[in-house]
Short mmCIF file of C-alpha atoms and ligand atoms in Angstrom, two decimals:
data_model
loop_
_atom_site.label_atom_id
_atom_site.label_comp_id
_atom_site.label_asym_id
_atom_site.label_seq_id
_atom_site.Cartn_x
_atom_site.Cartn_y
_atom_site.Cartn_z
CA MET A 203 -19.37 0.38 -2.56
CA SER A 204 -22.60 2.78 -3.52
CA SER A 205 -21.45 5.81 -5.06
CA ILE A 206 -22.37 8.48 -2.42
CA SER A 207 -24.80 10.73 -4.53
CA ALA A 208 -26.71 7.38 -3.97
CA LEU A 209 -27.27 8.30 -0.23
CA HIS A 210 -28.48 11.76 -0.23
CA ALA A 211 -32.19 10.37 -1.00
CA GLN A 212 -32.16 8.30 2.11
CA LEU A 213 -31.62 11.01 4.57
CA THR A 214 -34.72 11.38 5.29
CA SER A 215 -36.43 12.95 7.98
CA GLY A 216 -36.97 10.92 11.14
CA THR A 217 -34.26 8.55 10.46
CA LYS A 218 -30.91 7.60 13.22
CA ALA A 219 -27.87 8.62 12.81
CA VAL A 220 -24.83 8.78 14.75
CA ILE A 221 -21.38 10.77 13.49
CA THR A 222 -17.93 9.33 15.01
CA THR A 223 -14.41 10.77 14.55
CA HIS A 224 -10.79 10.21 15.41
CA PHE A 225 -9.15 9.69 18.76
CA ASN A 226 -7.97 13.34 20.15
CA PRO A 227 -10.43 14.56 17.94
CA ASP A 228 -8.99 17.93 16.58
CA SER A 229 -10.15 21.10 15.32
CA ASP A 230 -10.94 19.96 11.78
CA ALA A 231 -13.05 16.41 13.17
CA ILE A 232 -15.17 18.11 15.67
CA GLY A 233 -15.54 21.57 12.91
CA SER A 234 -17.20 18.44 10.00
CA SER A 235 -18.73 16.54 12.55
CA LEU A 236 -20.93 18.89 13.82
CA ALA A 237 -21.11 21.22 10.44
CA TRP A 238 -23.02 17.63 9.12
CA GLN A 239 -24.87 17.14 12.17
CA ASN A 240 -26.17 20.63 12.01
CA TYR A 241 -26.89 19.62 7.72
CA LEU A 242 -28.74 16.18 8.64
CA ASN A 243 -30.60 17.85 11.41
CA GLN A 244 -32.05 20.25 8.44
CA LEU A 245 -32.33 16.81 6.65
CA GLY A 246 -34.48 15.93 9.63
CA LEU A 247 -32.79 13.06 10.56
CA GLU A 248 -31.80 12.61 14.15
CA VAL A 249 -28.20 12.21 15.02
CA SER A 250 -25.84 12.41 17.60
CA VAL A 251 -22.29 12.77 17.61
CA ILE A 252 -20.33 10.54 19.88
CA VAL A 253 -16.28 10.30 20.16
CA PRO A 254 -13.34 8.17 21.35
CA SER A 255 -11.92 10.38 23.79
CA ALA A 256 -12.72 14.28 24.94
CA VAL A 257 -13.01 17.17 23.06
CA SER A 258 -10.14 20.15 23.89
CA ALA A 259 -11.05 23.42 25.95
CA ASN A 260 -10.60 25.44 22.40
CA LEU A 261 -12.94 23.49 20.87
CA THR A 262 -15.96 23.87 22.82
CA TRP A 263 -17.80 27.11 22.01
CA MET A 264 -18.42 25.03 19.10
CA PRO A 265 -22.67 25.16 18.30
CA GLY A 266 -23.15 21.83 18.95
CA ALA A 267 -20.16 21.21 21.07
CA GLU A 268 -22.21 20.26 24.07
CA GLN A 269 -23.55 17.53 23.67
CA ILE A 270 -21.11 15.44 22.21
CA LEU A 271 -20.80 11.89 23.99
CA ASN A 272 -17.42 11.06 25.06
CA PHE A 273 -17.01 7.12 24.87
CA GLU A 274 -14.21 7.50 27.66
CA ASP A 275 -17.02 9.02 29.95
CA THR A 276 -18.45 5.78 31.95
CA LEU A 277 -21.60 7.95 31.99
CA HIS A 278 -21.61 8.31 28.36
CA ARG A 279 -21.15 4.67 27.26
CA VAL A 280 -24.44 3.45 27.94
CA GLN A 281 -25.67 6.06 25.37
CA ILE A 282 -23.46 5.61 23.76
CA GLU A 283 -24.21 1.60 22.92
CA ALA A 284 -27.59 2.33 22.49
CA LEU A 285 -27.82 5.19 20.30
CA LEU A 286 -25.31 3.16 17.92
CA LYS A 287 -27.65 -0.15 18.81
CA GLY A 288 -30.52 2.43 16.83
CA ALA A 289 -28.68 4.02 14.57
CA ALA A 290 -29.54 3.33 11.00
CA PHE A 291 -26.70 5.25 9.62
CA ILE A 292 -23.13 5.64 11.00
CA PHE A 293 -20.71 8.46 9.41
CA CYS A 294 -16.94 8.00 9.97
CA LEU A 295 -15.93 11.67 9.55
CA ASP A 296 -11.81 12.66 9.08
CA PHE A 297 -10.26 8.99 9.82
CA SER A 298 -9.59 6.64 7.45
CA GLY A 299 -8.65 3.16 9.54
CA MET A 300 -10.89 2.09 12.30
CA GLN A 301 -7.33 1.64 14.58
CA ARG A 302 -8.53 5.84 15.09
CA LEU A 303 -11.22 5.31 17.34
CA HIS A 304 -9.20 2.76 19.65
CA GLY A 305 -11.66 1.93 21.93
CA LEU A 306 -14.40 3.21 20.45
CA SER A 307 -13.57 1.02 17.01
CA HIS A 308 -15.26 -2.23 18.44
CA PRO A 309 -18.51 -0.85 19.10
CA ILE A 310 -18.44 1.12 15.72
CA LYS A 311 -17.46 -2.18 13.58
CA ALA A 312 -20.54 -4.20 15.96
CA ALA A 313 -23.34 -1.65 14.78
CA ARG A 314 -25.54 -2.91 11.93
CA GLY A 315 -26.00 0.69 10.45
CA ILE A 316 -24.79 1.75 7.21
CA LYS A 317 -21.48 3.27 7.40
CA VAL A 318 -20.44 6.13 5.50
CA VAL A 319 -16.85 7.53 4.94
CA ILE A 320 -16.03 10.73 4.54
CA ASP A 321 -12.44 11.98 4.87
CA HIS A 322 -8.89 12.52 3.36
CA HIS A 323 -5.95 10.79 4.51
CA LEU A 324 -4.15 8.04 2.92
CA ASN A 325 -5.33 4.60 1.91
CA PRO A 326 -9.09 4.21 3.46
CA GLU A 327 -9.52 0.75 4.36
CA ASP A 328 -13.00 -0.84 3.21
CA PHE A 329 -14.92 -0.49 6.04
CA GLY A 330 -18.29 2.03 4.86
CA ASP A 331 -20.55 1.06 2.42
CA TYR A 332 -20.51 4.68 0.88
CA TYR A 333 -17.08 7.17 0.78
CA TYR A 334 -16.52 10.48 0.21
CA HIS A 335 -13.06 10.61 -0.61
CA ARG A 336 -10.03 12.72 -1.70
CA ILE A 337 -7.35 12.89 -0.42
CA THR A 338 -6.41 16.38 -2.49
CA ALA A 339 -8.75 18.05 0.12
CA ALA A 340 -6.93 20.12 3.22
CA SER A 341 -10.03 19.23 4.97
CA THR A 342 -12.74 17.12 6.03
CA CYS A 343 -14.43 20.11 6.67
CA GLU A 344 -13.44 21.09 2.64
CA LEU A 345 -14.76 17.97 1.90
CA ILE A 346 -18.09 18.83 3.96
CA PHE A 347 -18.92 21.75 2.23
CA ASP A 348 -18.54 20.22 -1.12
CA LEU A 349 -20.87 17.73 -0.64
CA ILE A 350 -23.23 20.28 0.66
CA GLN A 351 -22.95 21.94 -2.32
CA GLU A 352 -23.04 18.99 -4.23
CA TRP A 353 -26.31 17.61 -3.08
CA GLY A 354 -27.53 21.53 -4.55
CA ASP A 355 -28.16 22.25 -0.68
CA ASP A 356 -26.30 25.30 -0.38
CA ALA A 357 -28.74 27.36 1.82
CA CYS A 358 -28.52 24.83 4.27
CA ILE A 359 -24.72 26.56 5.14
CA ASN A 360 -25.72 28.51 7.71
CA GLU A 361 -23.22 31.01 9.67
CA GLU A 362 -23.18 28.57 12.54
CA MET A 363 -22.25 25.38 10.44
CA GLY A 364 -20.09 28.00 8.56
CA SER A 365 -17.67 28.89 12.27
CA CYS A 366 -17.49 24.61 12.59
CA LEU A 367 -16.18 24.00 8.82
CA TYR A 368 -13.44 27.71 8.83
CA SER A 369 -12.03 25.95 11.85
CA GLY A 370 -11.12 22.74 10.60
CA ILE A 371 -10.15 24.24 7.13
CA MET A 372 -8.29 27.02 8.93
CA THR A 373 -6.44 24.72 11.25
CA ASP A 374 -5.74 21.31 8.85
CA THR A 375 -4.00 23.75 6.70
CA GLY A 376 -1.84 25.31 9.18
CA SER A 377 -4.23 29.18 8.83
CA PHE A 378 -3.92 28.38 5.19
CA ARG A 379 0.45 28.03 5.12
CA HIS A 380 0.89 24.03 4.48
CA PRO A 381 1.20 23.28 0.85
CA ASN A 382 -2.57 21.66 0.87
CA THR A 383 -3.80 25.34 0.94
CA THR A 384 -5.38 25.00 -3.18
CA ALA A 385 -7.29 27.74 -4.57
CA HIS A 386 -10.16 26.12 -3.54
CA VAL A 387 -9.78 26.31 -0.43
CA HIS A 388 -9.81 29.93 -0.23
CA GLU A 389 -13.27 29.81 -2.82
CA VAL A 390 -14.50 27.99 0.24
CA VAL A 391 -13.41 30.44 3.04
CA ALA A 392 -14.75 33.40 0.93
CA GLN A 393 -17.52 31.59 0.35
CA LEU A 394 -18.22 30.90 4.25
CA ILE A 395 -17.29 34.30 4.79
CA GLN A 396 -20.40 36.01 2.71
CA LYS A 397 -22.42 33.02 5.31
CA GLY A 398 -21.63 35.82 7.74
CA VAL A 399 -18.53 33.83 9.46
CA ASN A 400 -15.64 36.19 11.72
CA THR A 401 -12.94 34.49 10.73
CA ASN A 402 -10.86 36.66 13.16
CA ALA A 403 -13.29 35.82 16.23
CA ILE A 404 -12.97 32.27 15.37
CA HIS A 405 -9.11 31.58 15.33
CA ARG A 406 -8.54 33.86 18.17
CA LYS A 407 -10.97 31.56 19.91
CA ILE A 408 -8.94 28.25 18.54
CA PHE A 409 -5.40 29.84 19.07
CA ASP A 410 -5.50 32.45 21.80
CA SER A 411 -7.50 30.66 24.26
CA ALA A 412 -4.49 28.74 26.18
CA SER A 413 -4.09 28.62 30.25
CA LEU A 414 -1.36 30.07 31.84
CA ASP A 415 -0.33 26.07 31.92
CA ARG A 416 -0.24 26.01 28.41
CA LEU A 417 1.50 28.93 27.79
CA ARG A 418 4.34 27.87 30.46
CA PHE A 419 4.46 24.08 29.68
CA LEU A 420 5.08 25.35 25.92
CA GLY A 421 7.98 27.65 27.17
CA HIS A 422 9.33 23.93 28.96
CA VAL A 423 9.07 21.94 26.13
CA LEU A 424 11.12 24.57 23.75
CA ALA A 425 13.93 25.34 26.30
CA ASN A 426 14.43 22.03 27.94
CA ARG A 427 13.21 19.08 25.60
CA LEU A 428 13.76 20.00 22.33
CA ASP A 429 17.26 18.81 19.95
CA TYR A 430 18.39 19.98 16.90
CA LEU A 431 20.44 17.40 14.84
CA PRO A 432 21.88 19.25 11.81
CA GLU A 433 23.33 16.13 10.17
CA TYR A 434 19.39 14.81 9.85
CA HIS A 435 17.97 18.32 9.61
CA LEU A 436 15.89 17.21 12.32
CA SER A 437 14.00 19.20 15.18
CA LEU A 438 13.35 16.40 17.82
CA MET A 439 11.34 17.14 20.58
CA TRP A 440 10.01 15.02 23.65
CA ILE A 441 7.26 15.31 26.55
CA THR A 442 7.21 12.54 29.79
CA GLU A 443 4.49 12.07 31.39
CA GLU A 444 6.12 13.58 34.40
CA ASP A 445 6.09 16.93 32.16
CA GLN A 446 2.90 16.60 31.36
CA LYS A 447 1.60 16.50 35.57
CA GLN A 448 3.65 19.11 36.53
CA TYR A 449 2.05 21.61 34.01
CA ASN A 450 -1.53 19.85 34.71
CA SER A 451 -1.61 18.86 30.69
CA GLN A 452 -5.31 18.79 29.82
CA ALA A 453 -6.63 17.31 26.60
CA GLY A 454 -4.77 18.83 23.00
CA ASP A 455 -2.46 20.72 24.94
CA THR A 456 0.32 19.14 23.00
CA GLU A 457 -1.74 20.06 19.64
CA GLY A 458 0.75 21.88 17.30
CA ILE A 459 3.76 22.09 19.71
CA VAL A 460 5.53 19.74 16.83
CA ASN A 461 5.09 22.65 14.40
CA TYR A 462 7.69 25.10 16.52
CA GLY A 463 10.42 22.00 15.57
CA LEU A 464 10.34 23.92 11.88
CA GLN A 465 10.56 27.14 12.63
CA ILE A 466 14.54 26.06 13.00
CA ALA A 467 16.12 27.56 9.60
CA GLY A 468 17.44 24.62 7.92
CA ALA A 469 14.73 22.45 10.11
CA ILE A 470 13.21 19.44 7.17
CA TRP A 471 11.07 17.74 9.21
CA ALA A 472 10.50 17.74 13.24
CA ILE A 473 9.67 14.73 15.15
CA LEU A 474 7.66 14.91 18.60
CA LEU A 475 7.43 11.95 21.41
CA ILE A 476 5.02 12.08 23.56
CA GLN A 477 4.90 9.40 27.08
CA ARG A 478 1.73 8.12 27.49
CA PRO A 479 0.71 4.72 29.77
CA ASP A 480 0.59 2.69 27.18
CA GLY A 481 3.81 3.89 25.16
CA ILE A 482 5.04 6.73 22.97
CA LYS A 483 3.15 8.48 20.56
CA LEU A 484 5.21 10.31 17.85
CA SER A 485 4.39 13.16 15.34
CA PHE A 486 6.30 14.20 12.39
CA ARG A 487 6.16 17.28 10.24
CA SER A 488 8.19 18.61 7.39
CA ILE A 489 8.20 20.56 4.48
CA GLU A 490 7.78 19.64 1.09
CA PRO A 491 8.73 17.59 -0.65
CA PHE A 492 9.75 15.39 2.25
CA ALA A 493 7.17 12.49 3.00
CA VAL A 494 7.27 12.72 6.81
CA ASN A 495 4.60 9.76 6.51
CA GLU A 496 6.72 6.92 4.66
CA PHE A 497 9.07 7.15 7.65
CA ALA A 498 6.36 7.02 10.21
CA SER A 499 4.90 3.53 8.75
CA LYS A 500 8.09 1.95 7.72
CA TYR A 501 9.36 2.49 11.64
CA PHE A 502 7.32 3.60 13.64
CA GLU A 503 3.92 1.72 13.06
CA GLY A 504 1.90 5.15 11.63
CA GLY A 505 1.31 7.19 8.92
CA GLY A 506 -0.81 10.02 7.89
CA HIS A 507 -0.45 12.75 5.20
CA LYS A 508 2.88 13.81 3.22
CA ASN A 509 4.06 16.23 5.59
CA ALA A 510 1.77 15.41 9.37
CA SER A 511 1.96 12.29 10.48
CA GLY A 512 1.57 10.53 13.58
CA GLY A 513 3.03 7.14 14.93
CA ARG A 514 3.90 4.45 17.87
CA PHE A 515 6.58 3.15 19.47
CA SER A 516 5.27 -0.18 21.73
CA SER A 517 7.39 0.41 24.73
CA SER A 518 6.82 3.78 27.07
CA SER A 519 10.48 4.14 27.37
CA ILE A 520 11.18 7.62 25.52
CA GLU A 521 14.93 7.04 25.16
CA GLY A 522 13.89 3.40 23.62
CA ALA A 523 12.69 5.25 20.85
CA LYS A 524 15.26 7.58 20.47
CA GLU A 525 17.58 4.28 20.52
CA LYS A 526 15.38 3.50 17.74
CA LEU A 527 15.48 6.70 15.76
CA GLN A 528 19.33 6.62 16.28
CA GLU A 529 19.34 3.21 14.50
CA VAL A 530 16.84 4.40 11.74
CA LEU A 531 18.28 8.08 10.70
CA PRO A 532 21.20 6.99 9.53
CA LEU A 533 18.73 4.49 6.78
CA TYR A 534 17.28 8.05 5.46
CA LEU A 535 20.36 10.35 5.27
CA SER A 536 20.70 10.22 1.43
CA GLU A 537 16.67 10.95 1.32
CA ILE A 538 16.93 13.83 3.62
CA ASN A 539 20.13 15.09 0.99
CA ARG A 540 17.98 14.76 -1.85
CA VAL A 541 15.23 16.61 -0.50
CA LYS A 542 17.73 18.96 1.80
CA ASN A 543 19.00 20.46 -2.39
CA LEU A 544 15.99 20.47 -4.00
MN1 MN B 859 -8.34 15.98 8.63
#
């Protein structure tokens, strides 16, 4: 592993590079990837952004999004494989473990290019040649901003790039309300505003761009797919494959739904179960100081941030996942009660 400062000089004009990010890419994943692409383009590199699964509709306004190649699209796949063969650098943004790439992990592992990890998730795996990694950063977009500053290239941060960076910072901090919202986050945002970023317009593009189906889907989940377990201070939500079909659910439509569970007075954490063909996907959210990533990794093959994690359950039965929860929840009762009394 080498120091990231040695990397700057290697990013020379004409060099070919690929940027990739995690499955179900969120606003931080896409925002950081497009901002980094914009920066590398300014340095004269030839850069493509490739993703393991589709970009959700509320992110396609970002400058450069229309050029993103999706590995799940068979037409893009051939192009992606060729780009990976020719890339001198592969930038891995906003993920710390190869399994987050799903099907794209094999071609990325096999690619010979120098791997550069820029990320803020816990416990990064050892797959990179260079790391710019800080778990105290609220988002990868914040790290991209900091790295460009460290390299003395503040002038490269233009309004287009700033809009992408602001999107990731805004969403990964839960619109500046999560405990990861440091003074530095606000300092970065202040500088982005000075560079012309329209924060109000971006907030609307990201959050107020739902389809009618999406809003009705949310209503259905809140009305019929939410239980509150007072003894565990837990909001438990679930979404079946049938629900997703009925409401014509698109990529990104389940994003953020789990957070509603924390709006119940007394809730310390929320869990959302989503039925997928290959198993149940779990999303966990918690309030400080309850570490939901420990629960996710102990019982549901997952992990992530302290207050925002993911996991999986290998059978695709919602009932099965609920039974597993009923088994393990009593084991957490003392920790829940400890946190409740703080
Ligand atoms: Mn992130």
